[in-house]
PDB file of C-alpha atoms in Angstrom:
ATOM      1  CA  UNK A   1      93.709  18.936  37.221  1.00 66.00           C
ATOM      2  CA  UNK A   2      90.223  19.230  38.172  1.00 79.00           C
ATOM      3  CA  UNK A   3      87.796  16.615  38.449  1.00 95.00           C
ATOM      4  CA  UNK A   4      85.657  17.223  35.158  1.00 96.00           C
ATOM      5  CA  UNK A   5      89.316  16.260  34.231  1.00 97.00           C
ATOM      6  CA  UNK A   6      89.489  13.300  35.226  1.00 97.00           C
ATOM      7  CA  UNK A   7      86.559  12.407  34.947  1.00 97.00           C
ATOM      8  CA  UNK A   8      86.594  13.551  31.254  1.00 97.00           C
ATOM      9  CA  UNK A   9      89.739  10.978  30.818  1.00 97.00           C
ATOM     10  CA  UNK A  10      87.965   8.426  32.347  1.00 98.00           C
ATOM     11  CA  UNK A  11      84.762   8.757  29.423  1.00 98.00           C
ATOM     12  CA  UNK A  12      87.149   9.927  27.033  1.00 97.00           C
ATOM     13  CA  UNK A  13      89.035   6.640  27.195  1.00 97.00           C
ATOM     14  CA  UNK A  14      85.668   4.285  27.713  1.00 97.00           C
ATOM     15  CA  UNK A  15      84.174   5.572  24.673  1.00 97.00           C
ATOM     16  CA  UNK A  16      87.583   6.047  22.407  1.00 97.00           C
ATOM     17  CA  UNK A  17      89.768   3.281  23.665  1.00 96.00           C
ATOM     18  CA  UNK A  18      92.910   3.595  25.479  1.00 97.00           C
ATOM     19  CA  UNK A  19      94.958   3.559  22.155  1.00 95.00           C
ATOM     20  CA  UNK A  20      93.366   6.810  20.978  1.00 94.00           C
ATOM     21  CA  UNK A  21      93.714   8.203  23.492  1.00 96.00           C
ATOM     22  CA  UNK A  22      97.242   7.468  24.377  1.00 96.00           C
ATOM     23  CA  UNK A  23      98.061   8.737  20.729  1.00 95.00           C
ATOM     24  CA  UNK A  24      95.984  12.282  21.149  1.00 94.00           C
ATOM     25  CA  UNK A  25      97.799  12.451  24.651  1.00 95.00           C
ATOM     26  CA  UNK A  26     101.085  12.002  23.206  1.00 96.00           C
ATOM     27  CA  UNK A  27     100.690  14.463  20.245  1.00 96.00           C
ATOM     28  CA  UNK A  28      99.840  17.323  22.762  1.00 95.00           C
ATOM     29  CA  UNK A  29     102.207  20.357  23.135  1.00 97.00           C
ATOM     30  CA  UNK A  30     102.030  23.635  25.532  1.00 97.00           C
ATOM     31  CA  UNK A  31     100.455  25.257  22.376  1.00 98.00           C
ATOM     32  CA  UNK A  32      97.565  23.280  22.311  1.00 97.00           C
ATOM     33  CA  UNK A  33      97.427  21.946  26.157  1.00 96.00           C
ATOM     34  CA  UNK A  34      94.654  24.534  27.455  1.00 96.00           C
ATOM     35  CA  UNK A  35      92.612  23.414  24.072  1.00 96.00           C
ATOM     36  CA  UNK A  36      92.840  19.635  24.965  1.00 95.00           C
ATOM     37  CA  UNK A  37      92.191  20.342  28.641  1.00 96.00           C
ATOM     38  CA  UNK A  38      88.643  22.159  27.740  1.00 97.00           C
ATOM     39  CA  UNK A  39      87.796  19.493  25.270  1.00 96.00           C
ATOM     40  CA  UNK A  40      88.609  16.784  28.076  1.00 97.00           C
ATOM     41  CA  UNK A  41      86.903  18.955  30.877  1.00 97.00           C
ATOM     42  CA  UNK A  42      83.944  20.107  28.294  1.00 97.00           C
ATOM     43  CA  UNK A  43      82.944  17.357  26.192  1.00 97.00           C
ATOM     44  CA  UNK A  44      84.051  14.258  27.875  1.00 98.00           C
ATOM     45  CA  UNK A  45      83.664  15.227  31.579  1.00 97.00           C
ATOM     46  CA  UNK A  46      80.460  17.289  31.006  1.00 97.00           C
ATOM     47  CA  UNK A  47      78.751  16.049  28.154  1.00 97.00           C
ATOM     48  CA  UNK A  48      79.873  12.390  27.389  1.00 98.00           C
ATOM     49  CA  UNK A  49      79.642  11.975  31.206  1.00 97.00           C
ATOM     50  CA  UNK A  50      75.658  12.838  32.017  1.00 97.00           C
ATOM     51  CA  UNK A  51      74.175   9.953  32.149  1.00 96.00           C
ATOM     52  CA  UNK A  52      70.844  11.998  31.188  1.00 97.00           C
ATOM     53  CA  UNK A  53      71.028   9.687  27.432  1.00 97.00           C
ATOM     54  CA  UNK A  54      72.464   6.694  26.515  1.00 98.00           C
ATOM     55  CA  UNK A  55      76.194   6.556  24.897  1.00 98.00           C
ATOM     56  CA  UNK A  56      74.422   4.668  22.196  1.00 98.00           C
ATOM     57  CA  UNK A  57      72.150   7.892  21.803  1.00 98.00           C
ATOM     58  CA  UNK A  58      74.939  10.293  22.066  1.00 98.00           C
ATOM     59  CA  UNK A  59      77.227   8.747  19.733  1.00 98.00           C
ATOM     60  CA  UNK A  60      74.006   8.588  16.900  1.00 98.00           C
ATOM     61  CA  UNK A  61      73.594  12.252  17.786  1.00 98.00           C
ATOM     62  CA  UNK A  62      77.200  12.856  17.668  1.00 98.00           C
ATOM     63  CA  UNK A  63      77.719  11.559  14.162  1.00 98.00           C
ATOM     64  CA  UNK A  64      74.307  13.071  12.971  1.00 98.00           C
ATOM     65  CA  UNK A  65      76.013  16.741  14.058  1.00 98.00           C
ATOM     66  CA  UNK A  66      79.139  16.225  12.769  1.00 98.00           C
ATOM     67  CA  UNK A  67      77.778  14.875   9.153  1.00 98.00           C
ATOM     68  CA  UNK A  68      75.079  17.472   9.034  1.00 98.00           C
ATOM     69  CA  UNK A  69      78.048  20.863   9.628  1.00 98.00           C
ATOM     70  CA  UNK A  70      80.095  18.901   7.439  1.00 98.00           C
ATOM     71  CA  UNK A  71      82.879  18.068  10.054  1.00 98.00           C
ATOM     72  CA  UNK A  72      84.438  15.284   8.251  1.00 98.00           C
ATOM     73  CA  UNK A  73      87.332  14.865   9.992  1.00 98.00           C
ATOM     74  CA  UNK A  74      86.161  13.469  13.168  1.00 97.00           C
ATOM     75  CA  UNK A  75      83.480  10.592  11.800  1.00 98.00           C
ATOM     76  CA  UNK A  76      85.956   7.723  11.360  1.00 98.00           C
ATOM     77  CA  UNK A  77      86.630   8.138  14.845  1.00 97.00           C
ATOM     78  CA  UNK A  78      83.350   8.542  16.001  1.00 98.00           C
ATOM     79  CA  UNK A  79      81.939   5.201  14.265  1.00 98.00           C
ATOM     80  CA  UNK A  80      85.457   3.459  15.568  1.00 97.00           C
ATOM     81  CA  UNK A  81      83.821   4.651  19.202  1.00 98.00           C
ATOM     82  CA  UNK A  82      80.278   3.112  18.218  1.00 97.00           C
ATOM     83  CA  UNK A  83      81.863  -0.452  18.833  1.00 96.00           C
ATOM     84  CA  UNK A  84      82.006   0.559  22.521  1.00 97.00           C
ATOM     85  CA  UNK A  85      78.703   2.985  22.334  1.00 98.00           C
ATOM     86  CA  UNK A  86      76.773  -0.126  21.311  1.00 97.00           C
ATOM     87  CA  UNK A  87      75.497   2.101  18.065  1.00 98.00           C
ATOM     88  CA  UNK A  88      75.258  -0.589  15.486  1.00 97.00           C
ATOM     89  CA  UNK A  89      75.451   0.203  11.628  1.00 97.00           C
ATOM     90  CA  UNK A  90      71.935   0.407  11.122  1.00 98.00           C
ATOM     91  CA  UNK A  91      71.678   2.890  13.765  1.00 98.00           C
ATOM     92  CA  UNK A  92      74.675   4.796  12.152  1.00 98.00           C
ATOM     93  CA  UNK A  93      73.051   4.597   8.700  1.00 98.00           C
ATOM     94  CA  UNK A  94      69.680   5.585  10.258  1.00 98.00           C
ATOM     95  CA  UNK A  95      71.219   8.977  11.605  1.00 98.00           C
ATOM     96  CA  UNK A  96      72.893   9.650   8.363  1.00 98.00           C
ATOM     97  CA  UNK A  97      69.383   8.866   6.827  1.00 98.00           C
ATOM     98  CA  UNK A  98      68.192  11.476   9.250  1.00 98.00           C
ATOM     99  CA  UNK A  99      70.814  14.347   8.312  1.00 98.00           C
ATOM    100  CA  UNK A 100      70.111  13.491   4.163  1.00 98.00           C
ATOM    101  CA  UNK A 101      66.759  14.896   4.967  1.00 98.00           C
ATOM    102  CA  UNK A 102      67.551  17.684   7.284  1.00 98.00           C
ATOM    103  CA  UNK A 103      70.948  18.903   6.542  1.00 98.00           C
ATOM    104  CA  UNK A 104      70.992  17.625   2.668  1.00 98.00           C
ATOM    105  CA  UNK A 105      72.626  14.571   0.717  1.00 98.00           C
ATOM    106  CA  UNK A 106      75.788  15.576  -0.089  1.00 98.00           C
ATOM    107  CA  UNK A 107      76.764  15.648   3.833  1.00 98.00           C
ATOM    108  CA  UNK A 108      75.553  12.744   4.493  1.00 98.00           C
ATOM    109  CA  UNK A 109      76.628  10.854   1.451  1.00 98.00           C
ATOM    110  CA  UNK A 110      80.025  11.877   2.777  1.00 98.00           C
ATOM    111  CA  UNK A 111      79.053  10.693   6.056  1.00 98.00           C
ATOM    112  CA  UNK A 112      78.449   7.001   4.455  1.00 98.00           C
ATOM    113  CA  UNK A 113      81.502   6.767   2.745  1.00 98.00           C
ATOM    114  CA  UNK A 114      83.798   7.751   5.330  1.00 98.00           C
ATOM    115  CA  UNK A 115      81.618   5.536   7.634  1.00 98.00           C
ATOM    116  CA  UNK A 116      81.995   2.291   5.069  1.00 98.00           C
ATOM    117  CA  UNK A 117      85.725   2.819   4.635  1.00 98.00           C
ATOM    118  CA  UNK A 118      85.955   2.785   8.511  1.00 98.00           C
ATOM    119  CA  UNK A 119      83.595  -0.404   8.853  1.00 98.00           C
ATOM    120  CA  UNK A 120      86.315  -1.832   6.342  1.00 97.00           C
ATOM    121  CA  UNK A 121      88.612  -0.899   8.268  1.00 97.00           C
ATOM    122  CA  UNK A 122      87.799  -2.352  11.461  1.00 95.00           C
ATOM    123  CA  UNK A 123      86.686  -5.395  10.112  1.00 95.00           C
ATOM    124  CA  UNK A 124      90.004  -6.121   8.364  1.00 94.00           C
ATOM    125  CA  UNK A 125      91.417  -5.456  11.218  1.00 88.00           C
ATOM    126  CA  UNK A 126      89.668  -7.853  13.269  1.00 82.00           C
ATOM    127  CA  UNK A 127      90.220 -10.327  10.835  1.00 80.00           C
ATOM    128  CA  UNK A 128      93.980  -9.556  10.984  1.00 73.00           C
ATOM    129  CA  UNK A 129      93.759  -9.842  15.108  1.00 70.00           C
ATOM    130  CA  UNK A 130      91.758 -13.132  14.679  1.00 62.00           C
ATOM    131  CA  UNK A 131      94.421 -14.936  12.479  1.00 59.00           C
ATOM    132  CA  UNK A 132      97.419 -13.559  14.855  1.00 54.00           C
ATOM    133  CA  UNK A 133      99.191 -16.580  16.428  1.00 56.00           C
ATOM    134  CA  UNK A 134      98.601 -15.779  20.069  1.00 51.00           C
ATOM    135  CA  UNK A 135     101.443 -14.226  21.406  1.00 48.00           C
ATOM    136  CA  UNK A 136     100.666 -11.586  18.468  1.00 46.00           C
ATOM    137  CA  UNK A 137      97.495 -10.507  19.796  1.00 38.00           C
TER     138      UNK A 137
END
């Protein structure tokens, strides 16, 4: 593998968590290998690595694009990554704000309700991690 590789990894798993990432590595196949190898080399080791912005910025703009083309699929993972981006909710709702205007309210209502049930989500889960006896954690 190349460096942008591993370097891509590297990002990839600072800004998705090594769970994620374990799961996307263990789903791959030969069919889709030279796909997850350009996405790794491509958007994490090129783009998520420049430190030209912020990961904070990048994950606002991130979520902004994918709302605004209507690429649904990917938001819930993109606001799980904002608790490691540092991109709070208001920052989240502020970009969806942003693509209501430019890229019209349907998209980004979607946007808010996928990002609310994720919130949800993570919260409960917290809360389920916080009242774990220890050795559950």
């Amino acid at each position: 593998m190349t460096n942008r590789y591993d370097t891509g990894m590297q990002v990839r798993r600072r800004i998705l968590g090594d769970a994620h990432v374990d799961r996307a590595e263990a789903a791959k196949t030969p069919f889709d290998l030279p796909f997850q190898t350009m996405i790794t080399e491509g958007a994490w080791g090129t783009v998520w690595a420049s430190d030209k912005i912020s990961d904070r910025d990048r994950s606002m703009l991130t979520l902004a694009l994918l709302a605004a083309l209507g690429n649904f699929d990917e938001i819930p993972m993109h606001i799980r990554a904002t608790a490691r981006t540092g991109a709070s909710k208001q920052d989240v709702l502020e970009a969806f704000q942003h693509v209501a205007i430019y890229a019209g309210v349907p998209r980004a209502n979607h946007a808010l309700k996928l990002a609310k049930q994720t919130y949800a989500e993570m919260e409960a889960q917290d809360t389920t991690q916080d009242t774990a006896p220890s050795g559950d954690k």
